[in-house]
Amino acid sequence: MPPNIPDIVIGRLPIYLRALTRLAEEGHEVTSSHELGQLLGISSAQIRKDLSHFGGFGKQGTGYQIDFLIEQLRQVLKVNREWEVALVGAGDLGSAVAHYKGFKDRGFHIACVFDISPEKVGKKLGDFTIQSTQDAPKIIAERDIKMAMITVPAQHAQEVADMLIAAGIRAILNYAPISLNVPDNVRVQYIDPVVHMQRMTYYLTS
Amino acid sequence: MPPNIPDIVIGRLPIYLRALTRLAEEGHEVTSSHELGQLLGISSAQIRKDLSHFGGFGKQGTGYQIDFLIEQLRQVLKVNREWEVALVGAGDLGSAVAHYKGFKDRGFHIACVFDISPEKVGKKLGDFTIQSTQDAPKIIAERDIKMAMITVPAQHAQEVADMLIAAGIRAILNYAPISLNVPDNVRVQYIDPVVHMQRMTYYLTS
């Protein structure tokens, strides 16, 4: 891993990967930092600088081979494999996440679904049989699962996170609208649509 | 509006608001930049600096009155009112968003749901009757709706965005996994869980 890449650069790589995948699906073979920048609303200089952290992946003037760049980015981001993900919380939100088809082919695979409610345990949720959250530590440790999504109510999210981390989880996507306290060796990302909405209303004039 | 506040500062205000609301719900009346920082994993100096853009809201040494700070942040972010939001796309994802209970009391209210499919138009989705996307421009303009959420497949997201913007939409929360091109006077935010997941796998070691 190249040392000391700013996290903000890492955060842009999945955006580049998503755009490149789209270009490939549309039949393009070559692109440029200029074209990518236009697509993404990011300056071409920024894109070249970001990619230069990893060796550049392209030659000045000839652009980027899209398939090659996709493979390199998948390797840098470690999504040239499939990660098993544990989902905790099988309510409305958890059901929607379990059914979401967008994880496929992008590096992730929901491997198990947990809920604390005895009425839900044993029931089917899509292809999954809901398992008890009480069994999660054992199952996560046995399967060596490193990633989890939390879709429980906000007031239970921290205790669930603590349990997951103790079981070996090192990356959490938290859908509960609450900030989590985690040790330095655990990453957390958040999905809270209201935070995004409130960031936009500031700029609205009526 | 205070001039030239960096967007990254604006982006943190909803996080502060969310944490303060939680503290208030738990019965707290006063907090400090130190306590907030601990909760959020943000330095107290950063929090004080961010809030100082808007006058500070607190006195050195006495901390922040939580209710007062909540009201001030709601005012700055313009969520001391309720914004009507148009939702376009009534598939699995759109249904989940339409049923999401987290918008309530945080400044947003889904006002109408649109879908292009004739089989869906006229059907109920929770409390909503699905309307035709073809009628969206007229309805959005008449009701003077400024915000929209896009939950259509990626290949249709740009055309839907163009239509919404022509109808008067100025802020879009895009759930489709594709970057949108919009004019300078329109804000876009993205919800793509895979982007967040891929940002974390970079740091995982197995």
mmCIF file of C-alpha atoms in Angstrom:
data_model
loop_
_atom_site.group_PDB
_atom_site.id
_atom_site.type_symbol
_atom_site.label_atom_id
_atom_site.label_comp_id
_atom_site.label_asym_id
_atom_site.label_seq_id
_atom_site.Cartn_x
_atom_site.Cartn_y
_atom_site.Cartn_z
ATOM 1 C CA MET A 1 0.000 0.000 0.000
ATOM 2 C CA PRO A 2 1.472 3.394 -0.933
ATOM 3 C CA PRO A 3 2.144 5.307 2.277
ATOM 4 C CA ASN A 4 0.218 8.318 3.491
ATOM 5 C CA ILE A 5 -2.384 8.739 0.783
ATOM 6 C CA PRO A 6 -4.851 11.310 2.112
ATOM 7 C CA ASP A 7 -8.210 9.740 2.937
ATOM 8 C CA ILE A 8 -9.936 12.351 0.778
ATOM 9 C CA VAL A 9 -8.057 10.943 -2.237
ATOM 10 C CA ILE A 10 -9.079 7.400 -1.314
ATOM 11 C CA GLY A 11 -12.651 8.677 -1.072
ATOM 12 C CA ARG A 12 -12.579 9.842 -4.694
ATOM 13 C CA LEU A 13 -11.266 6.565 -6.116
ATOM 14 C CA PRO A 14 -14.632 4.745 -5.871
ATOM 15 C CA ILE A 15 -16.196 7.671 -7.757
ATOM 16 C CA TYR A 16 -13.599 7.299 -10.508
ATOM 17 C CA LEU A 17 -14.148 3.544 -10.558
ATOM 18 C CA ARG A 18 -17.909 3.995 -10.859
ATOM 19 C CA ALA A 19 -17.558 6.436 -13.766
ATOM 20 C CA LEU A 20 -15.002 4.254 -15.551
ATOM 21 C CA THR A 21 -17.207 1.179 -15.187
ATOM 22 C CA ARG A 22 -20.046 3.140 -16.737
ATOM 23 C CA LEU A 23 -17.845 4.278 -19.636
ATOM 24 C CA ALA A 24 -16.757 0.668 -20.215
ATOM 25 C CA GLU A 25 -20.388 -0.504 -20.203
ATOM 26 C CA GLU A 26 -21.127 2.114 -22.827
ATOM 27 C CA GLY A 27 -18.402 0.654 -25.031
ATOM 28 C CA HIS A 28 -15.616 3.193 -24.476
ATOM 29 C CA GLU A 29 -12.055 1.889 -24.341
ATOM 30 C CA VAL A 30 -10.016 5.005 -23.672
ATOM 31 C CA THR A 31 -10.669 8.118 -21.608
ATOM 32 C CA SER A 32 -8.766 11.173 -20.395
ATOM 33 C CA SER A 33 -8.550 13.103 -17.169
ATOM 34 C CA HIS A 34 -10.346 15.864 -19.049
ATOM 35 C CA GLU A 35 -13.286 13.627 -20.015
ATOM 36 C CA LEU A 36 -13.497 12.091 -16.536
ATOM 37 C CA GLY A 37 -13.356 15.547 -15.012
ATOM 38 C CA GLN A 38 -16.262 16.694 -17.185
ATOM 39 C CA LEU A 39 -18.297 13.650 -16.188
ATOM 40 C CA LEU A 40 -17.605 14.083 -12.501
ATOM 41 C CA GLY A 41 -17.362 17.828 -12.051
ATOM 42 C CA ILE A 42 -13.784 17.431 -10.764
ATOM 43 C CA SER A 43 -10.821 19.250 -12.334
ATOM 44 C CA SER A 44 -8.646 17.162 -14.636
ATOM 45 C CA ALA A 45 -5.590 18.336 -12.670
ATOM 46 C CA GLN A 46 -7.126 16.921 -9.475
ATOM 47 C CA ILE A 47 -7.792 13.581 -11.164
ATOM 48 C CA ARG A 48 -4.236 13.350 -12.527
ATOM 49 C CA LYS A 49 -2.840 14.260 -9.115
ATOM 50 C CA ASP A 50 -5.014 11.684 -7.342
ATOM 51 C CA LEU A 51 -4.002 8.913 -9.739
ATOM 52 C CA SER A 52 -0.329 9.917 -9.587
ATOM 53 C CA HIS A 53 -0.259 8.683 -5.975
ATOM 54 C CA PHE A 54 -0.503 5.185 -7.412
ATOM 55 C CA GLY A 55 1.865 5.578 -10.325
ATOM 56 C CA GLY A 56 -0.372 7.478 -12.724
ATOM 57 C CA PHE A 57 -1.837 4.597 -14.747
ATOM 58 C CA GLY A 58 -1.586 6.565 -17.991
ATOM 59 C CA LYS A 59 0.798 8.335 -20.318
ATOM 60 C CA GLN A 60 0.738 12.066 -20.907
ATOM 61 C CA GLY A 61 -1.215 12.749 -24.070
ATOM 62 C CA THR A 62 -2.500 9.234 -24.723
ATOM 63 C CA GLY A 63 -5.182 9.075 -22.050
ATOM 64 C CA TYR A 64 -6.144 6.095 -19.913
ATOM 65 C CA GLN A 65 -6.983 2.574 -21.069
ATOM 66 C CA ILE A 66 -10.305 2.179 -19.259
ATOM 67 C CA ASP A 67 -10.125 -1.570 -18.601
ATOM 68 C CA PHE A 68 -6.594 -1.278 -17.272
ATOM 69 C CA LEU A 69 -7.468 1.666 -15.023
ATOM 70 C CA ILE A 70 -10.537 -0.184 -13.703
ATOM 71 C CA GLU A 71 -8.397 -3.188 -12.809
ATOM 72 C CA GLN A 72 -5.786 -1.016 -11.110
ATOM 73 C CA LEU A 73 -8.373 0.875 -9.075
ATOM 74 C CA ARG A 74 -10.100 -2.364 -8.067
ATOM 75 C CA GLN A 75 -6.734 -3.616 -6.870
ATOM 76 C CA VAL A 76 -5.893 -0.421 -4.946
ATOM 77 C CA LEU A 77 -9.335 -0.433 -3.315
ATOM 78 C CA LYS A 78 -9.125 -4.209 -2.722
ATOM 79 C CA VAL A 79 -12.429 -4.848 -4.462
ATOM 80 C CA ASN A 80 -10.863 -7.216 -6.999
ATOM 81 C CA ARG A 81 -12.354 -9.820 -4.666
ATOM 82 C CA GLU A 82 -15.702 -10.154 -2.914
ATOM 83 C CA TRP A 83 -16.067 -9.155 0.736
ATOM 84 C CA GLU A 84 -18.602 -10.873 2.952
ATOM 85 C CA VAL A 85 -20.732 -8.389 4.846
ATOM 86 C CA ALA A 86 -22.861 -8.957 7.960
ATOM 87 C CA LEU A 87 -26.110 -6.992 8.131
ATOM 88 C CA VAL A 88 -27.516 -6.270 11.591
ATOM 89 C CA GLY A 89 -31.122 -5.110 11.796
ATOM 90 C CA ALA A 90 -33.880 -6.678 9.687
ATOM 91 C CA GLY A 91 -36.501 -3.933 9.935
ATOM 92 C CA ASP A 92 -37.749 -1.868 6.988
ATOM 93 C CA LEU A 93 -34.353 -0.310 6.358
ATOM 94 C CA GLY A 94 -32.445 -3.581 6.763
ATOM 95 C CA SER A 95 -34.856 -5.314 4.388
ATOM 96 C CA ALA A 96 -34.309 -2.625 1.775
ATOM 97 C CA VAL A 97 -30.540 -2.930 2.134
ATOM 98 C CA ALA A 98 -30.702 -6.740 1.978
ATOM 99 C CA HIS A 99 -32.666 -6.498 -1.263
ATOM 100 C CA TYR A 100 -30.468 -3.783 -2.800
ATOM 101 C CA LYS A 101 -29.007 -5.096 -6.032
ATOM 102 C CA GLY A 102 -26.224 -2.517 -6.323
ATOM 103 C CA PHE A 103 -23.620 -4.432 -4.298
ATOM 104 C CA LYS A 104 -23.264 -7.144 -6.925
ATOM 105 C CA ASP A 105 -20.114 -6.976 -9.042
ATOM 106 C CA ARG A 106 -18.799 -4.088 -6.979
ATOM 107 C CA GLY A 107 -16.977 -6.130 -4.368
ATOM 108 C CA PHE A 108 -19.573 -6.958 -1.729
ATOM 109 C CA HIS A 109 -21.856 -9.767 -0.798
ATOM 110 C CA ILE A 110 -24.210 -9.774 2.171
ATOM 111 C CA ALA A 111 -23.393 -13.050 3.885
ATOM 112 C CA CYS A 112 -25.735 -13.047 6.871
ATOM 113 C CA VAL A 113 -28.584 -11.032 8.357
ATOM 114 C CA PHE A 114 -29.139 -10.645 12.090
ATOM 115 C CA ASP A 115 -31.977 -9.300 14.191
ATOM 116 C CA ILE A 116 -32.589 -9.193 17.932
ATOM 117 C CA SER A 117 -36.356 -9.793 17.694
ATOM 118 C CA PRO A 118 -37.393 -13.398 18.435
ATOM 119 C CA GLU A 119 -40.328 -12.994 16.002
ATOM 120 C CA LYS A 120 -37.919 -12.312 13.144
ATOM 121 C CA VAL A 121 -35.273 -14.934 13.875
ATOM 122 C CA GLY A 122 -35.750 -17.953 11.591
ATOM 123 C CA LYS A 123 -37.879 -16.018 9.092
ATOM 124 C CA LYS A 124 -36.749 -15.520 5.510
ATOM 125 C CA LEU A 125 -35.614 -12.148 4.220
ATOM 126 C CA GLY A 126 -35.114 -12.550 0.480
ATOM 127 C CA ASP A 127 -32.485 -15.292 0.187
ATOM 128 C CA PHE A 128 -31.504 -15.021 3.835
ATOM 129 C CA THR A 129 -32.721 -16.709 6.968
ATOM 130 C CA ILE A 130 -32.606 -14.121 9.726
ATOM 131 C CA GLN A 131 -30.314 -15.191 12.533
ATOM 132 C CA SER A 132 -30.253 -14.020 16.136
ATOM 133 C CA THR A 133 -28.019 -11.032 16.902
ATOM 134 C CA GLN A 134 -26.923 -13.033 19.954
ATOM 135 C CA ASP A 135 -25.270 -15.537 17.615
ATOM 136 C CA ALA A 136 -23.582 -12.831 15.544
ATOM 137 C CA PRO A 137 -20.250 -12.750 17.424
ATOM 138 C CA LYS A 138 -19.707 -16.493 16.952
ATOM 139 C CA ILE A 139 -20.754 -16.515 13.280
ATOM 140 C CA ILE A 140 -18.740 -13.412 12.389
ATOM 141 C CA ALA A 141 -15.623 -14.740 14.086
ATOM 142 C CA GLU A 142 -15.968 -18.218 12.538
ATOM 143 C CA ARG A 143 -16.463 -16.866 9.018
ATOM 144 C CA ASP A 144 -13.794 -14.200 9.577
ATOM 145 C CA ILE A 145 -16.137 -11.463 8.360
ATOM 146 C CA LYS A 146 -14.538 -8.005 8.471
ATOM 147 C CA MET A 147 -17.345 -5.736 7.251
ATOM 148 C CA ALA A 148 -20.808 -5.001 8.583
ATOM 149 C CA MET A 149 -23.796 -2.772 7.950
ATOM 150 C CA ILE A 150 -25.837 -1.488 10.862
ATOM 151 C CA THR A 151 -29.551 -0.899 10.214
ATOM 152 C CA VAL A 152 -30.852 -0.967 13.797
ATOM 153 C CA PRO A 153 -32.568 1.984 15.525
ATOM 154 C CA ALA A 154 -30.212 4.771 16.589
ATOM 155 C CA GLN A 155 -30.435 3.985 20.284
ATOM 156 C CA HIS A 156 -29.031 0.478 19.731
ATOM 157 C CA ALA A 157 -26.382 1.292 17.138
ATOM 158 C CA GLN A 158 -23.463 1.862 19.515
ATOM 159 C CA GLU A 159 -23.973 -1.390 21.429
ATOM 160 C CA VAL A 160 -24.286 -3.293 18.151
ATOM 161 C CA ALA A 161 -21.105 -1.642 16.880
ATOM 162 C CA ASP A 162 -19.249 -2.586 20.089
ATOM 163 C CA MET A 163 -20.396 -6.198 19.716
ATOM 164 C CA LEU A 164 -19.393 -6.318 16.030
ATOM 165 C CA ILE A 165 -15.953 -4.862 16.703
ATOM 166 C CA ALA A 166 -15.343 -7.340 19.518
ATOM 167 C CA ALA A 167 -16.226 -10.113 17.041
ATOM 168 C CA GLY A 168 -13.633 -8.915 14.523
ATOM 169 C CA ILE A 169 -15.454 -6.402 12.314
ATOM 170 C CA ARG A 170 -13.095 -3.698 11.062
ATOM 171 C CA ALA A 171 -15.325 -1.650 8.723
ATOM 172 C CA ILE A 172 -18.888 -0.514 9.416
ATOM 173 C CA LEU A 173 -21.413 1.141 7.163
ATOM 174 C CA ASN A 174 -23.784 2.755 9.642
ATOM 175 C CA TYR A 175 -27.308 3.555 8.455
ATOM 176 C CA ALA A 176 -28.444 4.554 11.954
ATOM 177 C CA PRO A 177 -28.548 8.347 12.294
ATOM 178 C CA ILE A 178 -25.985 8.547 15.074
ATOM 179 C CA SER A 179 -22.213 8.950 15.248
ATOM 180 C CA LEU A 180 -20.391 5.866 16.489
ATOM 181 C CA ASN A 181 -17.367 5.722 18.756
ATOM 182 C CA VAL A 182 -14.920 3.145 17.453
ATOM 183 C CA PRO A 183 -11.240 2.356 18.044
ATOM 184 C CA ASP A 184 -8.587 3.671 15.650
ATOM 185 C CA ASN A 185 -8.275 0.349 13.836
ATOM 186 C CA VAL A 186 -11.938 0.376 12.757
ATOM 187 C CA ARG A 187 -13.369 2.453 9.889
ATOM 188 C CA VAL A 188 -16.921 3.796 9.896
ATOM 189 C CA GLN A 189 -18.866 5.383 7.049
ATOM 190 C CA TYR A 190 -22.353 6.800 7.341
ATOM 191 C CA ILE A 191 -25.508 6.742 5.262
ATOM 192 C CA ASP A 192 -27.892 9.401 6.526
ATOM 193 C CA PRO A 193 -29.927 10.995 3.748
ATOM 194 C CA VAL A 194 -31.057 13.821 6.043
ATOM 195 C CA VAL A 195 -27.477 14.970 6.590
ATOM 196 C CA HIS A 196 -27.108 15.296 2.821
ATOM 197 C CA MET A 197 -30.438 17.074 2.472
ATOM 198 C CA GLN A 198 -29.591 19.546 5.243
ATOM 199 C CA ARG A 199 -26.277 20.277 3.577
ATOM 200 C CA MET A 200 -28.205 21.458 0.503
ATOM 201 C CA THR A 201 -30.987 23.516 2.107
ATOM 202 C CA TYR A 202 -28.341 25.941 3.383
ATOM 203 C CA TYR A 203 -27.894 27.039 -0.231
ATOM 204 C CA LEU A 204 -31.573 27.258 -1.185
ATOM 205 C CA THR A 205 -33.064 30.712 -1.440
ATOM 206 C CA SER A 206 -36.768 30.038 -1.052
ATOM 207 C CA MET B 1 -26.180 34.229 5.001
ATOM 208 C CA PRO B 2 -22.579 34.670 6.187
ATOM 209 C CA PRO B 3 -20.365 34.949 3.121
ATOM 210 C CA ASN B 4 -17.913 32.350 1.930
ATOM 211 C CA ILE B 5 -18.368 29.609 4.471
ATOM 212 C CA PRO B 6 -16.482 26.595 3.100
ATOM 213 C CA ASP B 7 -18.848 23.839 1.979
ATOM 214 C CA ILE B 8 -16.948 21.365 4.147
ATOM 215 C CA VAL B 9 -17.982 23.408 7.204
ATOM 216 C CA ILE B 10 -21.598 23.430 6.041
ATOM 217 C CA GLY B 11 -21.298 19.663 5.633
ATOM 218 C CA ARG B 12 -20.410 19.243 9.315
ATOM 219 C CA LEU B 13 -23.294 21.331 10.662
ATOM 220 C CA PRO B 14 -25.929 18.596 10.094
ATOM 221 C CA ILE B 15 -23.666 16.198 12.026
ATOM 222 C CA TYR B 16 -23.492 18.657 14.921
ATOM 223 C CA LEU B 17 -27.252 19.148 14.749
ATOM 224 C CA ARG B 18 -27.858 15.403 14.822
ATOM 225 C CA ALA B 19 -25.604 14.920 17.857
ATOM 226 C CA LEU B 20 -27.123 17.893 19.714
ATOM 227 C CA THR B 21 -30.653 16.620 19.048
ATOM 228 C CA ARG B 22 -29.635 13.288 20.499
ATOM 229 C CA LEU B 23 -28.131 14.926 23.595
ATOM 230 C CA ALA B 24 -31.335 16.929 24.058
ATOM 231 C CA GLU B 25 -33.444 13.760 23.740
ATOM 232 C CA GLU B 26 -31.290 12.199 26.437
ATOM 233 C CA GLY B 27 -32.105 15.095 28.736
ATOM 234 C CA HIS B 28 -28.884 17.104 28.490
ATOM 235 C CA GLU B 29 -29.167 20.895 28.561
ATOM 236 C CA VAL B 30 -25.584 22.050 28.161
ATOM 237 C CA THR B 31 -22.644 20.681 26.202
ATOM 238 C CA SER B 32 -19.126 21.738 25.260
ATOM 239 C CA SER B 33 -17.001 21.589 22.136
ATOM 240 C CA HIS B 34 -14.953 19.000 24.033
ATOM 241 C CA GLU B 35 -17.962 16.745 24.699
ATOM 242 C CA LEU B 36 -19.261 17.145 21.143
ATOM 243 C CA GLY B 37 -15.805 16.405 19.800
ATOM 244 C CA GLN B 38 -15.625 13.201 21.838
ATOM 245 C CA LEU B 39 -19.023 12.118 20.561
ATOM 246 C CA LEU B 40 -18.180 12.852 16.946
ATOM 247 C CA GLY B 41 -14.499 12.084 16.679
ATOM 248 C CA ILE B 42 -13.827 15.685 15.633
ATOM 249 C CA SER B 43 -11.390 17.961 17.478
ATOM 250 C CA SER B 44 -12.961 20.504 19.812
ATOM 251 C CA ALA B 45 -10.881 23.226 18.122
ATOM 252 C CA GLN B 46 -12.454 22.299 14.776
ATOM 253 C CA ILE B 47 -15.953 22.484 16.236
ATOM 254 C CA ARG B 48 -15.315 25.895 17.828
ATOM 255 C CA LYS B 49 -13.829 27.166 14.576
ATOM 256 C CA ASP B 50 -16.777 25.872 12.529
ATOM 257 C CA LEU B 51 -19.322 27.481 14.850
ATOM 258 C CA SER B 52 -17.363 30.738 14.994
ATOM 259 C CA HIS B 53 -18.295 31.321 11.334
ATOM 260 C CA PHE B 54 -21.820 31.970 12.571
ATOM 261 C CA GLY B 55 -21.013 33.984 15.673
ATOM 262 C CA GLY B 56 -19.936 31.194 17.995
ATOM 263 C CA PHE B 57 -23.217 30.446 19.799
ATOM 264 C CA GLY B 58 -21.466 29.982 23.129
ATOM 265 C CA LYS B 59 -19.263 31.675 25.701
ATOM 266 C CA GLN B 60 -15.742 30.561 26.448
ATOM 267 C CA GLY B 61 -15.801 28.350 29.508
ATOM 268 C CA THR B 62 -19.583 28.037 29.912
ATOM 269 C CA GLY B 63 -20.293 25.656 27.061
ATOM 270 C CA TYR B 64 -23.269 25.659 24.726
ATOM 271 C CA GLN B 65 -26.946 25.760 25.649
ATOM 272 C CA ILE B 66 -28.095 22.755 23.608
ATOM 273 C CA ASP B 67 -31.611 23.986 22.781
ATOM 274 C CA PHE B 68 -30.285 27.361 21.699
ATOM 275 C CA LEU B 69 -27.559 25.852 19.547
ATOM 276 C CA ILE B 70 -30.070 23.459 17.938
ATOM 277 C CA GLU B 71 -32.331 26.376 17.040
ATOM 278 C CA GLN B 72 -29.427 28.393 15.644
ATOM 279 C CA LEU B 73 -28.172 25.493 13.516
ATOM 280 C CA ARG B 74 -31.680 24.769 12.248
ATOM 281 C CA GLN B 75 -31.913 28.395 11.232
ATOM 282 C CA VAL B 76 -28.507 28.445 9.525
ATOM 283 C CA LEU B 77 -29.318 25.227 7.658
ATOM 284 C CA LYS B 78 -32.854 26.475 6.911
ATOM 285 C CA VAL B 79 -34.466 23.395 8.400
ATOM 286 C CA ASN B 80 -36.492 25.408 10.928
ATOM 287 C CA ARG B 81 -39.256 24.801 8.387
ATOM 288 C CA GLU B 82 -40.351 21.756 6.405
ATOM 289 C CA TRP B 83 -39.255 21.333 2.776
ATOM 290 C CA GLU B 84 -41.444 19.483 0.321
ATOM 291 C CA VAL B 85 -39.518 16.844 -1.592
ATOM 292 C CA ALA B 86 -40.425 15.118 -4.859
ATOM 293 C CA LEU B 87 -39.408 11.465 -5.155
ATOM 294 C CA VAL B 88 -38.854 10.094 -8.662
ATOM 295 C CA GLY B 89 -38.702 6.316 -9.047
ATOM 296 C CA ALA B 90 -41.088 3.993 -7.195
ATOM 297 C CA GLY B 91 -39.153 0.738 -7.487
ATOM 298 C CA ASP B 92 -37.682 -1.173 -4.528
ATOM 299 C CA LEU B 93 -35.308 1.639 -3.618
ATOM 300 C CA GLY B 94 -37.913 4.386 -4.055
ATOM 301 C CA SER B 95 -40.379 2.411 -1.931
ATOM 302 C CA ALA B 96 -37.813 2.085 0.839
ATOM 303 C CA VAL B 97 -37.066 5.807 0.718
ATOM 304 C CA ALA B 98 -40.786 6.683 0.684
ATOM 305 C CA HIS B 99 -41.279 4.554 3.798
ATOM 306 C CA TYR B 100 -38.181 5.855 5.586
ATOM 307 C CA LYS B 101 -39.256 7.445 8.868
ATOM 308 C CA GLY B 102 -36.049 9.385 9.463
ATOM 309 C CA PHE B 103 -37.051 12.526 7.509
ATOM 310 C CA LYS B 104 -39.732 13.448 10.021
ATOM 311 C CA ASP B 105 -38.856 16.346 12.343
ATOM 312 C CA ARG B 106 -35.597 16.929 10.513
ATOM 313 C CA GLY B 107 -36.927 19.383 7.939
ATOM 314 C CA PHE B 108 -38.238 17.230 5.098
ATOM 315 C CA HIS B 109 -41.500 15.846 3.904
ATOM 316 C CA ILE B 110 -41.954 13.749 0.775
ATOM 317 C CA ALA B 111 -44.765 15.529 -1.031
ATOM 318 C CA CYS B 112 -45.207 13.410 -4.164
ATOM 319 C CA VAL B 113 -43.942 10.195 -5.725
ATOM 320 C CA PHE B 114 -43.471 9.734 -9.462
ATOM 321 C CA ASP B 115 -42.824 6.744 -11.686
ATOM 322 C CA ILE B 116 -42.639 6.332 -15.441
ATOM 323 C CA SER B 117 -44.241 2.865 -15.498
ATOM 324 C CA PRO B 118 -47.953 2.888 -16.460
ATOM 325 C CA GLU B 119 -48.493 -0.163 -14.219
ATOM 326 C CA LYS B 120 -47.369 1.805 -11.170
ATOM 327 C CA VAL B 121 -49.139 5.112 -11.851
ATOM 328 C CA GLY B 122 -52.308 5.371 -9.745
ATOM 329 C CA LYS B 123 -51.187 2.664 -7.306
ATOM 330 C CA LYS B 124 -50.639 3.422 -3.643
ATOM 331 C CA LEU B 125 -47.188 3.545 -2.107
ATOM 332 C CA GLY B 126 -47.677 3.952 1.633
ATOM 333 C CA ASP B 127 -49.625 7.197 1.965
ATOM 334 C CA PHE B 128 -48.853 8.254 -1.598
ATOM 335 C CA THR B 129 -50.616 7.704 -4.884
ATOM 336 C CA ILE B 130 -47.914 7.246 -7.497
ATOM 337 C CA GLN B 131 -48.137 9.891 -10.221
ATOM 338 C CA SER B 132 -46.755 9.797 -13.737
ATOM 339 C CA THR B 133 -43.258 11.186 -14.210
ATOM 340 C CA GLN B 134 -44.669 12.913 -17.278
ATOM 341 C CA ASP B 135 -46.779 15.067 -14.962
ATOM 342 C CA ALA B 136 -43.858 15.853 -12.652
ATOM 343 C CA PRO B 137 -42.772 19.139 -14.303
ATOM 344 C CA LYS B 138 -46.246 20.648 -13.976
ATOM 345 C CA ILE B 139 -46.782 19.470 -10.389
ATOM 346 C CA ILE B 140 -43.317 20.515 -9.223
ATOM 347 C CA ALA B 141 -43.658 23.960 -10.765
ATOM 348 C CA GLU B 142 -47.185 24.491 -9.405
ATOM 349 C CA ARG B 143 -46.238 23.462 -5.871
ATOM 350 C CA ASP B 144 -42.923 25.345 -6.121
ATOM 351 C CA ILE B 145 -40.992 22.269 -4.933
ATOM 352 C CA LYS B 146 -37.231 22.880 -4.764
ATOM 353 C CA MET B 147 -35.901 19.486 -3.642
ATOM 354 C CA ALA B 148 -36.027 16.021 -5.175
ATOM 355 C CA MET B 149 -34.740 12.526 -4.625
ATOM 356 C CA ILE B 150 -33.863 10.355 -7.598
ATOM 357 C CA THR B 151 -34.337 6.598 -7.171
ATOM 358 C CA VAL B 152 -34.531 5.540 -10.824
ATOM 359 C CA PRO B 153 -32.042 3.169 -12.514
ATOM 360 C CA ALA B 154 -28.656 4.749 -13.287
ATOM 361 C CA GLN B 155 -29.260 4.919 -17.033
ATOM 362 C CA HIS B 156 -32.282 7.199 -16.552
ATOM 363 C CA ALA B 157 -30.933 9.382 -13.749
ATOM 364 C CA GLN B 158 -29.462 12.154 -15.913
ATOM 365 C CA GLU B 159 -32.603 12.660 -18.004
ATOM 366 C CA VAL B 160 -34.721 12.707 -14.849
ATOM 367 C CA ALA B 161 -32.349 15.255 -13.296
ATOM 368 C CA ASP B 162 -32.564 17.453 -16.413
ATOM 369 C CA MET B 163 -36.362 17.325 -16.284
ATOM 370 C CA LEU B 164 -36.446 18.136 -12.565
ATOM 371 C CA ILE B 165 -34.095 21.079 -12.932
ATOM 372 C CA ALA B 166 -36.127 22.482 -15.814
ATOM 373 C CA ALA B 167 -39.182 22.264 -13.535
ATOM 374 C CA GLY B 168 -37.489 24.300 -10.801
ATOM 375 C CA ILE B 169 -35.705 21.751 -8.600
ATOM 376 C CA ARG B 170 -32.532 23.222 -7.061
ATOM 377 C CA ALA B 171 -31.325 20.399 -4.796
ATOM 378 C CA ILE B 172 -31.156 16.701 -5.666
ATOM 379 C CA LEU B 173 -30.381 13.706 -3.504
ATOM 380 C CA ASN B 174 -29.318 11.106 -6.048
ATOM 381 C CA TYR B 175 -29.567 7.431 -5.069
ATOM 382 C CA ALA B 176 -28.690 6.250 -8.581
ATOM 383 C CA PRO B 177 -25.048 5.124 -8.745
ATOM 384 C CA ILE B 178 -23.980 7.674 -11.339
ATOM 385 C CA SER B 179 -22.563 11.198 -11.244
ATOM 386 C CA LEU B 180 -24.968 13.857 -12.511
ATOM 387 C CA ASN B 181 -24.156 16.923 -14.575
ATOM 388 C CA VAL B 182 -26.050 19.906 -13.237
ATOM 389 C CA PRO B 183 -25.787 23.683 -13.614
ATOM 390 C CA ASP B 184 -23.962 25.759 -11.001
ATOM 391 C CA ASN B 185 -27.180 26.877 -9.334
ATOM 392 C CA VAL B 186 -28.218 23.297 -8.499
ATOM 393 C CA ARG B 187 -26.786 21.210 -5.623
ATOM 394 C CA VAL B 188 -26.441 17.437 -5.811
ATOM 395 C CA GLN B 189 -25.640 14.998 -3.035
ATOM 396 C CA TYR B 190 -25.187 11.274 -3.466
ATOM 397 C CA ILE B 191 -26.219 8.150 -1.604
ATOM 398 C CA ASP B 192 -24.224 5.196 -2.899
ATOM 399 C CA PRO B 193 -23.415 2.670 -0.181
ATOM 400 C CA VAL B 194 -20.854 0.916 -2.396
ATOM 401 C CA VAL B 195 -18.758 4.078 -2.654
ATOM 402 C CA HIS B 196 -18.591 4.164 1.144
ATOM 403 C CA MET B 197 -17.795 0.463 1.370
ATOM 404 C CA GLN B 198 -15.019 0.739 -1.222
ATOM 405 C CA ARG B 199 -13.545 3.646 0.686
ATOM 406 C CA MET B 200 -13.127 1.320 3.684
ATOM 407 C CA THR B 201 -11.786 -1.827 2.031
ATOM 408 C CA TYR B 202 -8.653 0.112 1.064
ATOM 409 C CA TYR B 203 -7.709 0.080 4.747
ATOM 410 C CA LEU B 204 -8.564 -3.564 5.466
ATOM 411 C CA THR B 205 -5.666 -5.923 5.802
ATOM 412 C CA SER B 206 -7.276 -9.266 5.125
#
